Amino acid sequence: MKSLLILLFAIALTRSQDEPECKCRSYVHVAEGELDVLDFPSNMASSCSAGFECAGFCGGEWTLLTNDGDLNHIMLDGITVGQHMCTKAASSGYNEISSENVYLNWNLCDGPWYFDGQISRQPLCCTAGTYSTC
């Protein structure tokens, strides 16, 4: 019985890894590389070669969540996009961000990240974890 459970668990784990997943991220450049500054939902893609589908999904999420890259856009919780980004940056140890553009990338099936041309309308500036216009 124990062997059967292990086998079923292994099959389930393998199947879950085979699901083609599309991930989106927005980031800024920091000295150490790239810093994710806003969480996006992931989405299942039709296949691991569905790049246009994934890029379209991420572009749609960017437009919906940020009003097409507007850091002053107020989200449904009453907080600006820029403040959400500064809060996430601060939670990663980056309280100060000085005039950095925010970029959108997408990734399919844990492959490389691709830049799709989306850039924030304003640069991101955070002082002590608080968003301000640059």
JSON list of C-alpha atoms in Angstrom, two decimals:
[
{"chain": "A", "resi": 1, "resn": "MET", "atom": "CA", "xyz": [0.00, 0.00, 0.00]},
{"chain": "A", "resi": 2, "resn": "LYS", "atom": "CA", "xyz": [2.82, 2.38, 0.89]},
{"chain": "A", "resi": 3, "resn": "SER", "atom": "CA", "xyz": [4.49, 1.72, -2.48]},
{"chain": "A", "resi": 4, "resn": "LEU", "atom": "CA", "xyz": [1.23, 2.47, -4.29]},
{"chain": "A", "resi": 5, "resn": "LEU", "atom": "CA", "xyz": [0.90, 5.83, -2.52]},
{"chain": "A", "resi": 6, "resn": "ILE", "atom": "CA", "xyz": [4.48, 6.75, -3.40]},
{"chain": "A", "resi": 7, "resn": "LEU", "atom": "CA", "xyz": [3.85, 5.80, -7.04]},
{"chain": "A", "resi": 8, "resn": "LEU", "atom": "CA", "xyz": [0.65, 7.88, -7.19]},
{"chain": "A", "resi": 9, "resn": "PHE", "atom": "CA", "xyz": [2.43, 10.85, -5.60]},
{"chain": "A", "resi": 10, "resn": "ALA", "atom": "CA", "xyz": [5.26, 10.59, -8.13]},
{"chain": "A", "resi": 11, "resn": "ILE", "atom": "CA", "xyz": [2.79, 10.48, -11.04]},
{"chain": "A", "resi": 12, "resn": "ALA", "atom": "CA", "xyz": [0.90, 13.50, -9.68]},
{"chain": "A", "resi": 13, "resn": "LEU", "atom": "CA", "xyz": [4.14, 15.43, -9.21]},
{"chain": "A", "resi": 14, "resn": "THR", "atom": "CA", "xyz": [5.27, 14.62, -12.76]},
{"chain": "A", "resi": 15, "resn": "ARG", "atom": "CA", "xyz": [1.93, 15.70, -14.22]},
{"chain": "A", "resi": 16, "resn": "SER", "atom": "CA", "xyz": [1.97, 19.00, -12.32]},
{"chain": "A", "resi": 17, "resn": "GLN", "atom": "CA", "xyz": [5.42, 19.76, -13.70]},
{"chain": "A", "resi": 18, "resn": "ASP", "atom": "CA", "xyz": [4.20, 19.12, -17.25]},
{"chain": "A", "resi": 19, "resn": "GLU", "atom": "CA", "xyz": [1.57, 21.87, -17.08]},
{"chain": "A", "resi": 20, "resn": "PRO", "atom": "CA", "xyz": [2.65, 24.72, -19.36]},
{"chain": "A", "resi": 21, "resn": "GLU", "atom": "CA", "xyz": [2.79, 27.75, -17.08]},
{"chain": "A", "resi": 22, "resn": "CYS", "atom": "CA", "xyz": [3.05, 31.40, -18.08]},
{"chain": "A", "resi": 23, "resn": "LYS", "atom": "CA", "xyz": [4.60, 33.75, -15.51]},
{"chain": "A", "resi": 24, "resn": "CYS", "atom": "CA", "xyz": [4.77, 37.55, -15.56]},
{"chain": "A", "resi": 25, "resn": "ARG", "atom": "CA", "xyz": [6.97, 39.89, -13.56]},
{"chain": "A", "resi": 26, "resn": "SER", "atom": "CA", "xyz": [7.72, 43.56, -13.32]},
{"chain": "A", "resi": 27, "resn": "TYR", "atom": "CA", "xyz": [11.18, 44.55, -12.20]},
{"chain": "A", "resi": 28, "resn": "VAL", "atom": "CA", "xyz": [13.69, 47.35, -11.81]},
{"chain": "A", "resi": 29, "resn": "HIS", "atom": "CA", "xyz": [17.44, 47.24, -12.25]},
{"chain": "A", "resi": 30, "resn": "VAL", "atom": "CA", "xyz": [19.49, 47.24, -9.04]},
{"chain": "A", "resi": 31, "resn": "ALA", "atom": "CA", "xyz": [23.24, 46.85, -8.49]},
{"chain": "A", "resi": 32, "resn": "GLU", "atom": "CA", "xyz": [22.84, 43.10, -7.92]},
{"chain": "A", "resi": 33, "resn": "GLY", "atom": "CA", "xyz": [20.73, 42.54, -11.05]},
{"chain": "A", "resi": 34, "resn": "GLU", "atom": "CA", "xyz": [16.94, 42.68, -11.26]},
{"chain": "A", "resi": 35, "resn": "LEU", "atom": "CA", "xyz": [14.45, 43.17, -8.44]},
{"chain": "A", "resi": 36, "resn": "ASP", "atom": "CA", "xyz": [10.83, 42.04, -8.79]},
{"chain": "A", "resi": 37, "resn": "VAL", "atom": "CA", "xyz": [8.54, 44.85, -7.66]},
{"chain": "A", "resi": 38, "resn": "LEU", "atom": "CA", "xyz": [4.97, 43.69, -8.36]},
{"chain": "A", "resi": 39, "resn": "ASP", "atom": "CA", "xyz": [3.31, 40.29, -8.13]},
{"chain": "A", "resi": 40, "resn": "PHE", "atom": "CA", "xyz": [1.24, 39.06, -11.04]},
{"chain": "A", "resi": 41, "resn": "PRO", "atom": "CA", "xyz": [-0.91, 35.94, -11.19]},
{"chain": "A", "resi": 42, "resn": "SER", "atom": "CA", "xyz": [0.48, 33.06, -13.22]},
{"chain": "A", "resi": 43, "resn": "ASN", "atom": "CA", "xyz": [-1.60, 31.42, -15.94]},
{"chain": "A", "resi": 44, "resn": "MET", "atom": "CA", "xyz": [-1.71, 28.06, -17.65]},
{"chain": "A", "resi": 45, "resn": "ALA", "atom": "CA", "xyz": [-0.75, 28.21, -21.32]},
{"chain": "A", "resi": 46, "resn": "SER", "atom": "CA", "xyz": [-1.90, 25.87, -24.07]},
{"chain": "A", "resi": 47, "resn": "SER", "atom": "CA", "xyz": [1.67, 24.66, -24.63]},
{"chain": "A", "resi": 48, "resn": "CYS", "atom": "CA", "xyz": [5.30, 25.50, -23.88]},
{"chain": "A", "resi": 49, "resn": "SER", "atom": "CA", "xyz": [5.59, 27.02, -27.36]},
{"chain": "A", "resi": 50, "resn": "ALA", "atom": "CA", "xyz": [2.69, 29.47, -26.84]},
{"chain": "A", "resi": 51, "resn": "GLY", "atom": "CA", "xyz": [4.86, 32.57, -26.54]},
{"chain": "A", "resi": 52, "resn": "PHE", "atom": "CA", "xyz": [2.35, 34.95, -28.14]},
{"chain": "A", "resi": 53, "resn": "GLU", "atom": "CA", "xyz": [-0.33, 33.65, -25.77]},
{"chain": "A", "resi": 54, "resn": "CYS", "atom": "CA", "xyz": [1.85, 34.20, -22.70]},
{"chain": "A", "resi": 55, "resn": "ALA", "atom": "CA", "xyz": [3.02, 37.63, -23.86]},
{"chain": "A", "resi": 56, "resn": "GLY", "atom": "CA", "xyz": [-0.60, 38.61, -24.47]},
{"chain": "A", "resi": 57, "resn": "PHE", "atom": "CA", "xyz": [-1.68, 37.40, -21.04]},
{"chain": "A", "resi": 58, "resn": "CYS", "atom": "CA", "xyz": [1.11, 39.31, -19.30]},
{"chain": "A", "resi": 59, "resn": "GLY", "atom": "CA", "xyz": [0.47, 42.45, -21.33]},
{"chain": "A", "resi": 60, "resn": "GLY", "atom": "CA", "xyz": [-3.20, 42.25, -20.39]},
{"chain": "A", "resi": 61, "resn": "GLU", "atom": "CA", "xyz": [-2.39, 41.84, -16.71]},
{"chain": "A", "resi": 62, "resn": "TRP", "atom": "CA", "xyz": [0.05, 44.77, -16.88]},
{"chain": "A", "resi": 63, "resn": "THR", "atom": "CA", "xyz": [-2.64, 46.95, -18.46]},
{"chain": "A", "resi": 64, "resn": "LEU", "atom": "CA", "xyz": [-5.30, 45.83, -15.98]},
{"chain": "A", "resi": 65, "resn": "LEU", "atom": "CA", "xyz": [-3.24, 46.10, -12.79]},
{"chain": "A", "resi": 66, "resn": "THR", "atom": "CA", "xyz": [-1.15, 49.18, -13.61]},
{"chain": "A", "resi": 67, "resn": "ASN", "atom": "CA", "xyz": [-3.34, 51.06, -16.11]},
{"chain": "A", "resi": 68, "resn": "ASP", "atom": "CA", "xyz": [-0.65, 50.40, -18.71]},
{"chain": "A", "resi": 69, "resn": "GLY", "atom": "CA", "xyz": [2.34, 51.25, -16.54]},
{"chain": "A", "resi": 70, "resn": "ASP", "atom": "CA", "xyz": [0.97, 54.24, -14.63]},
{"chain": "A", "resi": 71, "resn": "LEU", "atom": "CA", "xyz": [2.70, 54.14, -11.23]},
{"chain": "A", "resi": 72, "resn": "ASN", "atom": "CA", "xyz": [0.26, 56.77, -9.92]},
{"chain": "A", "resi": 73, "resn": "HIS", "atom": "CA", "xyz": [-2.74, 54.55, -10.76]},
{"chain": "A", "resi": 74, "resn": "ILE", "atom": "CA", "xyz": [-4.78, 53.73, -7.67]},
{"chain": "A", "resi": 75, "resn": "MET", "atom": "CA", "xyz": [-5.45, 50.00, -7.41]},
{"chain": "A", "resi": 76, "resn": "LEU", "atom": "CA", "xyz": [-8.63, 48.44, -6.04]},
{"chain": "A", "resi": 77, "resn": "ASP", "atom": "CA", "xyz": [-7.25, 48.50, -2.48]},
{"chain": "A", "resi": 78, "resn": "GLY", "atom": "CA", "xyz": [-6.82, 52.30, -2.63]},
{"chain": "A", "resi": 79, "resn": "ILE", "atom": "CA", "xyz": [-3.01, 52.15, -2.84]},
{"chain": "A", "resi": 80, "resn": "THR", "atom": "CA", "xyz": [-1.02, 53.36, -5.84]},
{"chain": "A", "resi": 81, "resn": "VAL", "atom": "CA", "xyz": [0.87, 50.95, -8.07]},
{"chain": "A", "resi": 82, "resn": "GLY", "atom": "CA", "xyz": [4.09, 52.77, -7.15]},
{"chain": "A", "resi": 83, "resn": "GLN", "atom": "CA", "xyz": [3.49, 52.30, -3.42]},
{"chain": "A", "resi": 84, "resn": "HIS", "atom": "CA", "xyz": [2.86, 48.59, -3.92]},
{"chain": "A", "resi": 85, "resn": "MET", "atom": "CA", "xyz": [6.18, 48.42, -5.78]},
{"chain": "A", "resi": 86, "resn": "CYS", "atom": "CA", "xyz": [8.07, 50.32, -3.07]},
{"chain": "A", "resi": 87, "resn": "THR", "atom": "CA", "xyz": [6.55, 48.11, -0.38]},
{"chain": "A", "resi": 88, "resn": "LYS", "atom": "CA", "xyz": [7.63, 44.95, -2.21]},
{"chain": "A", "resi": 89, "resn": "ALA", "atom": "CA", "xyz": [11.11, 46.39, -2.81]},
{"chain": "A", "resi": 90, "resn": "ALA", "atom": "CA", "xyz": [11.43, 47.29, 0.89]},
{"chain": "A", "resi": 91, "resn": "SER", "atom": "CA", "xyz": [10.39, 43.76, 1.88]},
{"chain": "A", "resi": 92, "resn": "SER", "atom": "CA", "xyz": [13.42, 42.57, -0.13]},
{"chain": "A", "resi": 93, "resn": "GLY", "atom": "CA", "xyz": [15.73, 45.05, 1.62]},
{"chain": "A", "resi": 94, "resn": "TYR", "atom": "CA", "xyz": [15.60, 47.86, -0.95]},
{"chain": "A", "resi": 95, "resn": "ASN", "atom": "CA", "xyz": [14.14, 50.90, 0.83]},
{"chain": "A", "resi": 96, "resn": "GLU", "atom": "CA", "xyz": [15.69, 53.39, -1.60]},
{"chain": "A", "resi": 97, "resn": "ILE", "atom": "CA", "xyz": [15.11, 53.28, -5.36]},
{"chain": "A", "resi": 98, "resn": "SER", "atom": "CA", "xyz": [16.10, 56.31, -7.35]},
{"chain": "A", "resi": 99, "resn": "SER", "atom": "CA", "xyz": [14.43, 56.98, -10.68]},
{"chain": "A", "resi": 100, "resn": "GLU", "atom": "CA", "xyz": [14.29, 53.46, -12.16]},
{"chain": "A", "resi": 101, "resn": "ASN", "atom": "CA", "xyz": [12.05, 52.43, -15.03]},
{"chain": "A", "resi": 102, "resn": "VAL", "atom": "CA", "xyz": [9.87, 49.40, -14.35]},
{"chain": "A", "resi": 103, "resn": "TYR", "atom": "CA", "xyz": [9.89, 46.69, -17.02]},
{"chain": "A", "resi": 104, "resn": "LEU", "atom": "CA", "xyz": [7.51, 43.81, -17.74]},
{"chain": "A", "resi": 105, "resn": "ASN", "atom": "CA", "xyz": [8.83, 40.35, -18.61]},
{"chain": "A", "resi": 106, "resn": "TRP", "atom": "CA", "xyz": [7.18, 37.03, -19.33]},
{"chain": "A", "resi": 107, "resn": "ASN", "atom": "CA", "xyz": [8.38, 33.47, -18.98]},
{"chain": "A", "resi": 108, "resn": "LEU", "atom": "CA", "xyz": [6.92, 30.24, -20.34]},
{"chain": "A", "resi": 109, "resn": "CYS", "atom": "CA", "xyz": [7.50, 26.80, -18.79]},
{"chain": "A", "resi": 110, "resn": "ASP", "atom": "CA", "xyz": [10.38, 28.09, -16.63]},
{"chain": "A", "resi": 111, "resn": "GLY", "atom": "CA", "xyz": [12.31, 29.07, -19.76]},
{"chain": "A", "resi": 112, "resn": "PRO", "atom": "CA", "xyz": [14.12, 32.38, -20.22]},
{"chain": "A", "resi": 113, "resn": "TRP", "atom": "CA", "xyz": [12.50, 35.69, -19.37]},
{"chain": "A", "resi": 114, "resn": "TYR", "atom": "CA", "xyz": [11.46, 37.82, -22.36]},
{"chain": "A", "resi": 115, "resn": "PHE", "atom": "CA", "xyz": [11.00, 41.58, -22.39]},
{"chain": "A", "resi": 116, "resn": "ASP", "atom": "CA", "xyz": [7.86, 42.53, -24.29]},
{"chain": "A", "resi": 117, "resn": "GLY", "atom": "CA", "xyz": [8.40, 46.27, -24.60]},
{"chain": "A", "resi": 118, "resn": "GLN", "atom": "CA", "xyz": [6.23, 47.37, -21.66]},
{"chain": "A", "resi": 119, "resn": "ILE", "atom": "CA", "xyz": [7.87, 50.10, -19.56]},
{"chain": "A", "resi": 120, "resn": "SER", "atom": "CA", "xyz": [6.33, 52.18, -16.79]},
{"chain": "A", "resi": 121, "resn": "ARG", "atom": "CA", "xyz": [5.10, 55.64, -17.70]},
{"chain": "A", "resi": 122, "resn": "GLN", "atom": "CA", "xyz": [7.04, 57.17, -14.81]},
{"chain": "A", "resi": 123, "resn": "PRO", "atom": "CA", "xyz": [10.27, 56.07, -13.16]},
{"chain": "A", "resi": 124, "resn": "LEU", "atom": "CA", "xyz": [9.97, 54.43, -9.74]},
{"chain": "A", "resi": 125, "resn": "CYS", "atom": "CA", "xyz": [11.30, 56.40, -6.77]},
{"chain": "A", "resi": 126, "resn": "CYS", "atom": "CA", "xyz": [11.15, 55.01, -3.24]},
{"chain": "A", "resi": 127, "resn": "THR", "atom": "CA", "xyz": [12.41, 56.80, -0.15]},
{"chain": "A", "resi": 128, "resn": "ALA", "atom": "CA", "xyz": [12.38, 54.77, 3.07]},
{"chain": "A", "resi": 129, "resn": "GLY", "atom": "CA", "xyz": [9.97, 52.38, 1.34]},
{"chain": "A", "resi": 130, "resn": "THR", "atom": "CA", "xyz": [7.52, 55.14, 0.40]},
{"chain": "A", "resi": 131, "resn": "TYR", "atom": "CA", "xyz": [6.63, 55.95, -3.20]},
{"chain": "A", "resi": 132, "resn": "SER", "atom": "CA", "xyz": [7.11, 59.48, -4.46]},
{"chain": "A", "resi": 133, "resn": "THR", "atom": "CA", "xyz": [7.20, 61.07, -7.88]},
{"chain": "A", "resi": 134, "resn": "CYS", "atom": "CA", "xyz": [10.75, 61.53, -9.13]}
]
